[in-house]
Short mmCIF file of C-alpha atoms in Angstrom, two decimals:
data_model
loop_
_atom_site.label_atom_id
_atom_site.label_comp_id
_atom_site.label_asym_id
_atom_site.label_seq_id
_atom_site.Cartn_x
_atom_site.Cartn_y
_atom_site.Cartn_z
CA MET A 1 61.81 121.04 -99.03
CA THR A 2 62.96 117.98 -97.38
CA SER A 3 59.92 116.05 -95.07
CA ALA A 4 62.43 116.61 -92.13
CA ASP A 5 62.19 120.65 -93.25
CA ALA A 6 58.54 120.31 -93.23
CA ALA A 7 58.36 118.58 -89.91
CA TYR A 8 60.76 121.50 -88.82
CA VAL A 9 58.61 124.43 -90.49
CA ALA A 10 55.59 123.15 -88.45
CA PHE A 11 57.29 122.81 -85.44
CA VAL A 12 58.23 126.53 -85.82
CA GLU A 13 55.48 127.64 -86.45
CA ALA A 14 53.85 125.85 -83.47
CA ALA A 15 56.41 127.00 -80.83
CA TRP A 16 56.85 130.68 -82.28
CA GLN A 17 54.26 132.60 -80.16
CA ARG A 18 54.75 130.48 -76.89
CA HIS A 19 58.32 130.99 -76.69
CA LEU A 20 58.30 134.52 -77.71
CA ARG A 21 56.81 135.13 -74.91
CA LEU A 22 59.65 133.30 -72.62
CA ALA A 23 61.85 135.35 -74.62
CA LEU A 24 60.48 138.40 -73.98
CA LEU A 25 60.66 137.58 -70.13
CA LEU A 26 64.14 136.95 -70.18
CA THR A 27 65.52 139.51 -72.70
CA GLY A 28 62.85 142.38 -71.71
CA ASP A 29 62.92 143.57 -75.03
CA ARG A 30 60.84 142.55 -78.44
CA TRP A 31 63.35 142.47 -80.58
CA GLN A 32 66.09 140.74 -78.60
CA ALA A 33 63.63 137.98 -78.03
CA GLU A 34 62.95 137.55 -81.89
CA GLU A 35 66.78 137.52 -82.03
CA LEU A 36 66.82 134.91 -78.96
CA LEU A 37 64.46 132.78 -80.47
CA GLN A 38 65.64 132.89 -84.13
CA ASP A 39 69.16 131.81 -82.78
CA SER A 40 67.63 129.03 -80.63
CA LEU A 41 65.49 128.02 -83.46
CA VAL A 42 68.64 127.97 -85.51
CA ARG A 43 70.48 125.50 -83.28
CA ILE A 44 67.77 123.48 -83.03
CA TYR A 45 67.67 122.77 -86.77
CA GLU A 46 71.48 121.73 -86.36
CA ARG A 47 70.76 118.96 -85.00
CA TRP A 48 67.32 118.68 -86.05
CA ARG A 49 67.98 115.40 -87.67
CA ARG A 50 70.02 114.17 -84.52
CA LEU A 51 66.67 114.81 -82.36
CA SER A 52 64.81 112.00 -81.36
CA ARG A 53 61.34 110.97 -82.05
CA THR A 54 60.59 110.84 -78.72
CA ASP A 55 62.16 114.18 -77.77
CA ASP A 56 60.11 116.79 -75.90
CA LEU A 57 60.92 119.80 -78.59
CA ASN A 58 58.99 122.28 -76.72
CA ALA A 59 61.13 121.79 -73.51
CA TYR A 60 64.22 121.11 -75.40
CA LEU A 61 63.98 124.17 -76.94
CA ARG A 62 63.28 126.36 -73.95
CA LYS A 63 66.48 124.90 -72.47
CA VAL A 64 68.55 126.14 -75.69
CA LEU A 65 66.60 129.22 -75.47
CA VAL A 66 67.42 129.89 -71.95
CA ASN A 67 71.05 129.06 -72.13
CA ASN A 68 71.45 130.50 -75.15
CA HIS A 69 70.05 133.79 -73.29
CA THR A 70 72.97 133.32 -71.04
CA SER A 71 75.42 133.10 -73.40
CA LEU A 72 74.53 135.87 -75.44
CA TRP A 73 74.18 138.36 -72.54
CA ARG A 74 77.59 137.46 -71.59
CA ARG A 75 78.90 137.81 -75.19
CA ARG A 76 77.23 141.02 -75.29
CA ARG A 77 78.31 142.39 -72.42
CA ARG A 78 81.72 141.26 -73.34
CA GLU A 79 81.66 143.67 -76.94
CA SER A 80 80.07 145.91 -75.43
CA LEU A 81 77.12 145.82 -77.71
CA VAL A 82 74.05 145.86 -74.88
CA ALA A 83 73.10 149.18 -76.31
CA GLU A 84 69.31 150.05 -74.49
CA VAL A 85 67.32 149.18 -77.78
CA PRO A 86 63.91 151.03 -77.34
CA ASP A 87 61.19 148.51 -77.01
CA ALA A 88 58.31 149.74 -78.06
CA ALA A 89 56.40 146.50 -77.31
CA ALA A 90 57.01 147.03 -73.67
CA GLN A 91 57.23 150.13 -73.07
CA GLY A 92 53.66 149.98 -71.31
CA GLY A 93 51.00 149.99 -73.54
CA ASP A 94 48.25 147.87 -71.17
CA VAL A 95 49.78 146.58 -68.54
CA SER A 96 49.63 147.51 -65.20
CA ALA A 97 52.04 149.45 -63.28
CA GLU A 98 52.90 146.62 -61.20
CA ALA A 99 53.79 144.61 -64.20
CA LEU A 100 56.58 147.37 -65.58
CA ALA A 101 57.95 147.29 -62.24
CA VAL A 102 58.33 143.62 -62.40
CA ARG A 103 59.96 144.07 -65.80
CA ASP A 104 62.00 146.78 -64.61
CA ALA A 105 63.03 144.28 -61.63
CA LEU A 106 63.42 141.59 -64.01
CA ARG A 107 66.04 143.47 -66.25
CA SER A 108 68.48 144.75 -63.25
CA LEU A 109 68.67 140.79 -62.52
CA PRO A 110 71.55 138.72 -63.77
CA PRO A 111 70.48 136.43 -66.23
CA ARG A 112 70.70 133.26 -64.34
CA GLN A 113 68.63 134.63 -61.65
CA ARG A 114 66.43 135.96 -64.10
CA ALA A 115 66.23 132.64 -65.71
CA VAL A 116 65.45 130.79 -62.51
CA VAL A 117 62.60 133.49 -61.78
CA VAL A 118 60.79 133.29 -65.00
CA LEU A 119 61.00 129.17 -65.05
CA ARG A 120 59.71 128.93 -61.96
CA HIS A 121 56.90 131.80 -61.52
CA TYR A 122 56.01 131.95 -65.48
CA GLU A 123 56.95 128.36 -66.77
CA ASP A 124 55.61 126.90 -63.45
CA LEU A 125 58.82 124.52 -63.11
CA THR A 126 59.77 122.82 -59.88
CA GLU A 127 63.18 123.46 -58.25
CA SER A 128 64.12 120.07 -59.72
CA GLN A 129 63.36 121.10 -63.39
CA VAL A 130 64.64 124.39 -63.51
CA ALA A 131 67.96 122.92 -62.34
CA GLN A 132 68.01 120.39 -64.96
CA VAL A 133 67.11 123.12 -67.63
CA LEU A 134 70.17 125.25 -66.37
CA GLY A 135 72.63 122.52 -66.01
CA CYS A 136 73.10 122.93 -62.10
CA ALA A 137 72.51 121.95 -58.63
CA ILE A 138 69.01 122.56 -56.86
CA GLY A 139 71.10 124.05 -54.44
CA THR A 140 71.88 126.86 -57.26
CA VAL A 141 69.05 127.23 -57.63
CA LYS A 142 67.50 127.54 -54.51
CA SER A 143 70.20 130.19 -53.80
CA GLN A 144 69.42 131.63 -57.15
CA HIS A 145 66.09 132.17 -56.49
CA ALA A 146 66.16 133.68 -52.90
CA LYS A 147 68.34 136.23 -54.16
CA ALA A 148 66.19 137.16 -57.37
CA LEU A 149 63.29 137.23 -55.05
CA ALA A 150 64.55 139.25 -52.58
CA LYS A 151 65.64 141.85 -55.18
CA LEU A 152 62.33 141.72 -56.48
CA ARG A 153 60.22 142.06 -53.28
CA HIS A 154 62.84 145.42 -52.69
CA ALA A 155 62.27 146.85 -56.25
CA MET A 156 58.46 146.38 -56.17
CA SER A 157 57.75 148.06 -53.26
CA GLU A 158 57.05 144.72 -50.62
CA PRO A 159 54.36 146.61 -48.44
CA VAL A 160 52.32 146.75 -51.40
CA PHE A 161 52.51 142.72 -51.70
CA GLU A 162 52.99 142.09 -48.52
CA THR A 163 49.48 143.96 -46.99
CA SER A 164 47.62 142.91 -49.76
CA ARG A 165 46.37 139.82 -48.35
CA MET B 1 54.76 134.82 -48.96
CA HIS B 2 52.20 132.87 -51.20
CA ASP B 3 50.84 135.88 -52.33
CA PHE B 4 53.77 137.09 -53.22
CA ASP B 5 54.61 133.92 -55.71
CA GLU B 6 51.31 134.49 -57.13
CA ARG B 7 51.14 138.17 -57.87
CA LEU B 8 54.74 137.96 -59.16
CA SER B 9 53.38 134.75 -61.40
CA HIS B 10 50.28 136.97 -62.54
CA ARG B 11 52.51 139.84 -63.36
CA LEU B 12 54.78 137.54 -65.92
CA HIS B 13 51.85 136.23 -67.34
CA GLU B 14 50.39 139.84 -67.95
CA LEU B 15 53.62 140.75 -69.14
CA ALA B 16 54.27 138.32 -71.79
CA GLY B 17 50.48 138.62 -72.62
CA SER B 18 50.90 142.01 -73.44
CA ALA B 19 53.13 140.97 -76.76
CA PRO B 20 51.52 141.70 -79.68
CA ASP B 21 50.43 138.11 -81.35
CA SER B 22 53.63 137.40 -83.67
CA ALA B 23 53.36 134.37 -86.05
CA ALA B 24 56.54 132.60 -87.42
CA GLY B 25 55.65 133.26 -91.30
CA ASP B 26 56.69 130.81 -94.13
CA ALA B 27 59.91 133.29 -94.84
CA THR B 28 60.92 133.18 -91.51
CA ALA B 29 61.11 129.55 -91.20
CA ARG B 30 62.69 129.46 -94.53
CA THR B 31 65.37 132.00 -93.19
CA LEU B 32 65.93 129.97 -90.22
CA ILE B 33 66.45 126.60 -92.33
CA GLN B 34 68.90 128.65 -94.35
CA ARG B 35 70.98 129.92 -91.61
CA GLY B 36 70.47 126.41 -89.58
CA ARG B 37 72.32 124.68 -93.29
CA GLN B 38 74.62 127.13 -93.42
CA ALA B 39 76.23 126.66 -89.80
CA ARG B 40 75.93 123.28 -89.89
CA ARG B 41 77.51 123.34 -93.57
CA ARG B 42 80.48 125.39 -91.78
CA ALA B 43 81.12 123.19 -89.23
CA THR B 44 81.33 119.99 -91.19
CA ALA B 45 83.47 121.64 -94.16
CA LEU B 46 85.44 123.20 -91.64
CA THR B 47 86.48 120.14 -89.66
CA ALA B 48 86.34 117.31 -92.29
CA THR B 49 89.01 118.73 -94.78
CA SER B 50 91.94 119.18 -91.89
CA LEU B 51 90.86 115.70 -90.19
CA THR B 52 90.54 113.90 -93.43
CA ILE B 53 94.31 115.27 -94.15
CA LEU B 54 95.45 114.23 -90.63
CA ALA B 55 93.99 111.10 -91.00
CA GLY B 56 95.59 110.17 -94.24
CA GLY B 57 98.77 111.83 -93.50
CA LEU B 58 99.67 111.93 -89.89
CA ALA B 59 98.42 111.13 -86.23
CA VAL B 60 94.88 110.71 -86.45
CA ALA B 61 95.64 107.62 -88.44
CA ALA B 62 95.74 106.02 -85.29
CA VAL B 63 92.20 105.71 -85.14
CA VAL B 64 91.00 105.66 -88.19
CA VAL B 65 91.69 102.51 -90.05
CA ALA B 66 92.57 99.08 -89.05
CA THR B 67 95.96 97.63 -89.88
CA HIS B 68 95.90 94.10 -90.71
CA PRO B 69 96.71 92.14 -87.81
CA GLY B 70 100.15 91.39 -87.04
CA ALA B 71 101.34 94.17 -89.85
CA SER B 72 104.93 94.58 -89.62
CA PRO B 73 105.78 97.87 -87.56
CA VAL B 74 108.19 99.88 -89.75
CA THR B 75 111.78 100.05 -88.14
CA ALA B 76 113.07 103.35 -87.61
CA ASN B 77 115.84 103.97 -90.32
CA ALA B 78 119.55 104.50 -89.37
CA ALA B 79 119.26 108.24 -90.11
CA GLY B 80 116.31 108.27 -87.22
CA ASP B 81 113.71 110.04 -89.41
CA ALA B 82 111.13 111.43 -87.74
CA ARG B 83 108.05 110.59 -90.13
CA THR B 84 109.25 106.89 -90.29
CA GLU B 85 109.48 106.73 -86.75
CA LEU B 86 105.99 107.91 -86.40
CA VAL B 87 104.91 105.65 -88.50
CA ALA B 88 106.34 102.87 -86.93
CA ALA B 89 104.12 104.17 -83.78
CA ILE B 90 101.30 104.49 -85.70
CA THR B 91 101.71 100.54 -87.20
CA ALA B 92 102.44 99.42 -83.23
CA SER B 93 99.31 101.40 -81.80
CA GLN B 94 96.79 99.90 -84.65
CA SER B 95 98.04 96.35 -84.63
CA THR B 96 96.10 95.77 -81.09
CA THR B 97 93.25 96.89 -79.30
CA TYR B 98 92.59 100.72 -77.60
CA GLN B 99 90.81 102.70 -75.75
CA MET B 100 90.47 106.25 -76.77
CA ASN B 101 89.31 109.72 -75.11
CA ILE B 102 88.60 112.32 -77.84
CA ARG B 103 88.75 116.18 -76.67
CA LEU B 104 87.13 118.75 -79.49
CA LYS B 105 86.74 122.48 -78.80
CA SER B 106 86.25 125.11 -80.85
CA VAL B 107 88.15 127.68 -79.18
CA LEU B 108 87.06 130.90 -80.76
CA VAL B 109 83.19 130.01 -80.29
CA PRO B 110 82.47 132.09 -77.14
CA GLY B 111 81.07 129.88 -74.22
CA SER B 112 81.51 126.88 -76.12
CA LYS B 113 81.88 123.71 -74.36
CA ASP B 114 84.34 120.44 -75.20
CA THR B 115 82.96 117.87 -76.58
CA VAL B 116 84.31 114.49 -75.30
CA SER B 117 83.67 111.35 -77.25
CA THR B 118 84.94 108.19 -75.34
CA GLY B 119 85.06 104.65 -76.70
CA ALA B 120 87.22 101.53 -77.61
CA PHE B 121 88.34 99.95 -81.08
CA ASP B 122 89.68 96.80 -81.97
CA PRO B 123 90.85 96.83 -85.14
CA GLY B 124 91.43 92.74 -86.01
CA ALA B 125 87.77 92.14 -84.92
CA HIS B 126 86.12 95.58 -86.16
CA THR B 127 84.53 96.09 -83.36
CA GLY B 128 84.33 98.84 -81.10
CA TYR B 129 81.88 102.14 -79.92
CA LEU B 130 82.19 105.53 -79.78
CA ARG B 131 79.93 107.60 -77.49
CA THR B 132 79.34 111.49 -78.02
CA PRO B 133 77.24 113.52 -75.86
CA ALA B 134 74.95 116.32 -77.62
CA ASP B 135 75.97 120.19 -77.27
CA GLU B 136 73.23 120.94 -75.47
CA GLY B 137 70.86 118.94 -73.54
CA PRO B 138 70.95 115.48 -71.89
CA GLY B 139 70.94 113.25 -75.58
CA PHE B 140 73.77 111.61 -76.74
CA ASN B 141 75.15 109.62 -80.17
CA GLU B 142 76.55 106.32 -79.76
CA GLU B 143 77.91 104.11 -82.65
CA ARG B 144 78.40 100.49 -82.11
CA LEU B 145 80.74 98.30 -84.62
CA ILE B 146 80.06 94.63 -84.32
CA GLN B 147 82.39 92.54 -86.26
CA GLY B 148 81.87 94.74 -89.48
CA ARG B 149 78.02 95.75 -88.59
CA LEU B 150 77.88 99.49 -87.88
CA TYR B 151 74.96 101.08 -86.11
CA ILE B 152 74.76 104.47 -85.29
CA GLY B 153 72.47 105.29 -82.63
CA SER B 154 71.11 108.42 -80.92
CA ALA B 155 69.34 109.56 -77.76
CA GLY B 156 67.67 112.48 -77.21
CA VAL B 157 66.45 114.27 -73.38
CA ASP B 158 64.68 110.69 -72.86
CA ARG B 159 68.30 109.19 -72.83
CA VAL B 160 67.07 106.24 -75.22
CA LEU B 161 68.83 105.26 -78.05
CA HIS B 162 67.30 104.64 -81.54
CA PHE B 163 70.14 102.80 -83.52
CA ARG B 164 69.65 102.44 -87.45
CA ARG B 165 72.25 99.79 -89.32
CA VAL B 166 74.51 101.21 -91.67
CA ALA B 167 74.47 99.26 -94.62
CA GLY B 168 77.31 96.88 -95.92
CA ARG B 169 80.55 96.50 -94.27
CA SER B 170 82.43 98.91 -92.16
CA GLU B 171 85.63 98.29 -91.27
CA THR B 172 86.19 101.05 -88.49
CA LEU B 173 83.99 103.48 -86.73
CA ARG B 174 83.18 107.15 -88.04
CA TYR B 175 84.34 109.68 -86.39
CA ASP B 176 81.62 112.39 -87.70
CA TRP B 177 80.18 113.51 -84.20
CA SER B 178 83.43 113.30 -82.25
CA LEU B 179 85.53 115.37 -84.94
CA GLY B 180 83.30 116.78 -86.80
CA GLY B 181 83.99 115.13 -90.22
CA THR B 182 84.15 111.59 -91.28
CA LEU B 183 87.55 110.35 -91.48
CA THR B 184 89.63 108.98 -94.41
CA GLY B 185 92.93 107.45 -95.33
CA SER B 186 95.21 104.45 -94.51
CA ALA B 187 97.83 103.36 -91.81
CA ASN B 188 99.33 101.01 -94.72
CA PRO B 189 102.93 102.60 -93.74
CA ASP B 190 103.79 102.96 -97.46
CA GLU B 191 100.74 105.04 -98.26
CA LEU B 192 101.09 106.92 -95.33
CA LEU B 193 104.49 107.97 -95.90
CA ALA B 194 103.59 108.79 -99.21
CA MET B 195 100.63 110.99 -97.77
CA LEU B 196 103.53 112.66 -95.98
CA ARG B 197 105.31 113.52 -98.61
CA GLU B 198 102.62 114.37 -100.84
CA GLU B 199 101.43 117.31 -98.43
CA GLY B 200 105.00 118.14 -97.48
CA ALA B 201 103.91 117.26 -93.65
CA THR B 202 106.74 118.98 -91.40
CA VAL B 203 107.55 115.99 -88.65
CA THR B 204 110.12 116.88 -85.83
CA ARG B 205 111.26 114.84 -82.97
CA ASN B 206 110.36 116.43 -79.82
CA GLY B 207 112.06 114.72 -76.93
CA ASN B 208 112.46 111.25 -76.49
CA ARG B 209 108.92 110.28 -76.78
CA GLY B 210 107.13 112.97 -79.01
CA PHE B 211 107.21 114.37 -82.32
CA HIS B 212 105.80 117.97 -82.95
CA PHE B 213 104.38 118.38 -86.90
CA GLU B 214 102.91 120.79 -88.87
CA TYR B 215 100.98 121.36 -92.03
CA THR B 216 99.30 123.33 -94.39
CA PRO B 217 96.50 121.61 -96.43
CA LYS B 218 97.15 122.10 -99.91
CA LYS B 219 93.00 121.42 -100.64
CA LEU B 220 91.68 124.17 -98.44
CA PRO B 221 87.91 123.52 -97.11
CA GLU B 222 85.28 125.78 -99.10
CA ASN B 223 85.29 128.91 -98.58
CA ALA B 224 88.41 129.01 -96.35
CA VAL B 225 91.53 131.32 -97.13
CA THR B 226 94.09 129.97 -94.84
CA ASP B 227 94.24 126.46 -93.22
CA ARG B 228 97.20 125.53 -90.60
CA VAL B 229 97.36 122.72 -88.66
CA SER B 230 99.95 122.04 -85.89
CA GLY B 231 100.29 119.60 -83.33
CA ASP B 232 102.13 117.18 -81.18
CA ILE B 233 102.03 113.24 -80.76
CA THR B 234 103.52 111.60 -77.74
CA LEU B 235 104.24 108.02 -76.87
CA ASP B 236 104.01 105.56 -74.37
CA SER B 237 106.75 103.29 -73.02
CA ALA B 238 106.00 100.33 -75.44
CA ASN B 239 106.04 103.17 -78.56
CA ARG B 240 102.76 103.62 -78.93
CA ILE B 241 100.72 106.67 -79.07
CA ALA B 242 99.29 107.73 -76.14
CA SER B 243 98.11 111.08 -77.30
CA VAL B 244 97.76 113.17 -80.19
CA VAL B 245 97.03 117.09 -79.83
CA TYR B 246 96.27 119.40 -82.34
CA ASP B 247 95.08 122.92 -83.13
CA ARG B 248 93.76 123.91 -86.06
CA PHE B 249 93.41 127.60 -87.76
CA VAL B 250 91.34 128.23 -90.48
CA ASP B 251 90.43 131.96 -92.06
CA TRP B 252 87.76 131.80 -94.23
CA THR B 253 85.43 134.59 -96.15
CA LYS B 254 82.02 134.64 -98.23
CA PRO B 255 80.39 137.28 -99.47
CA GLY B 256 77.34 138.67 -97.37
CA VAL B 257 78.92 137.03 -94.12
CA THR B 258 80.99 138.50 -91.65
CA PRO B 259 83.66 135.77 -91.22
CA THR B 260 84.59 134.30 -87.88
CA PRO B 261 88.08 132.43 -87.73
CA VAL B 262 87.89 129.13 -86.78
CA HIS B 263 90.57 127.80 -83.82
CA MET B 264 89.80 124.12 -82.89
CA HIS B 265 91.71 122.15 -80.48
CA VAL B 266 91.76 118.73 -80.21
CA VAL B 267 93.15 116.25 -77.49
CA MET B 268 92.94 112.47 -78.79
CA GLU B 269 94.37 110.14 -75.78
CA PHE B 270 94.95 106.65 -76.45
CA SER B 271 95.05 103.77 -73.27
CA GLY B 272 94.03 100.66 -72.43
CA TYR B 273 95.99 99.04 -75.34
CA GLY B 274 95.41 94.76 -75.71
CA LEU B 275 92.30 95.16 -73.34
CA PRO B 276 89.61 93.11 -74.33
CA VAL B 277 87.07 94.80 -76.48
CA THR B 278 83.16 93.87 -76.40
CA VAL B 279 80.25 95.92 -77.96
CA GLN B 280 76.92 94.63 -77.28
CA GLU B 281 74.44 94.48 -80.68
CA PRO B 282 71.32 96.74 -80.37
CA ASP B 283 68.10 94.81 -79.54
CA LYS B 284 66.81 96.97 -82.46
CA ALA B 285 67.85 99.08 -85.46
CA ASP B 286 66.42 100.56 -88.31
#
């Protein structure tokens, strides 16, 4: 194994769990999340030798992952392969009913809106940073975010949220 | 409002945290490396060969190897042989400086973006540059050739270029990033004609200022079953090459892999003939 490959393996091991969680939120499915993450890491490997030593590799992987998710979703839809895969890991388990409602609501969002929500509220990025990751204007992020939140509020029984202060 | 944001954030973390711990084992990493290598090899193999052939036989020669400064253009013969006329145009184009814009598209890859390289070249001074953005992210690659000294640089998300000097003297830029493979060949008219004959390329006139070519490479890339190249060359008013547009179709097979046919579309545009080309030497290079 070359030193470049060894560095890549170390990066994969360090980045795996964190980005698998991100992929899980984006896909809503454990197996699709692993597939998405693996595809993204393969893409990273293809460019591994070209990546700058000063690159923020985690930020780069996040960007590839998010954009890969959007294109994978598009491709799957075109190929009619969006069969609902039973997801044992996310069927319930120890999470609250409200978290499950969030999961279901997220799944109902278009992939870009889902990405905006996850990047803003899970990765805690600013609107400007989200725009950079998605390669779009801040205005687009704002509008997608507003639409997504409106749907989430509706889907998550807004009164519970709004009256709980 | 803030409460909603906060609760949403908590629930997302709860969901993410509910995923059972999973580590990328050594086997997973090795599988990823294997897949990455295959993807890299496939991309290189499928582009390099046709471009090499094109460079040797036809249009890409216009951007590959400099002719000797002042080389005499080949004159079309009385019969108006299209190949000879094309060689004359290539020679005329390579006797001076030019700017180039190269657009590569993988047509069959869903969602793929065009890769657009821009640059300029002075064949007499062996000086030029070529800049190619990365497929993903804000990074880019840049080559700088200064009087035969070639530097290859990459910039990541910080957009800071890191150069390395290529040992020895280089006559031309490399087109690995813009066209997917290192080009070889010669613009020497005699050699060029010999290669055209050898490869059996069909070159026909296409109006007053154009040629059409079709080609089936005799030597196929690794794992390729069929390989076809066809395209058009357009000349400017001074009979220099204005554009080369070609498509390449490759079918390939490999045991254990579901093959995806390849269709690449390449557009090369040349302009700014005769304009000076100045390139700054990198401050630092490995």
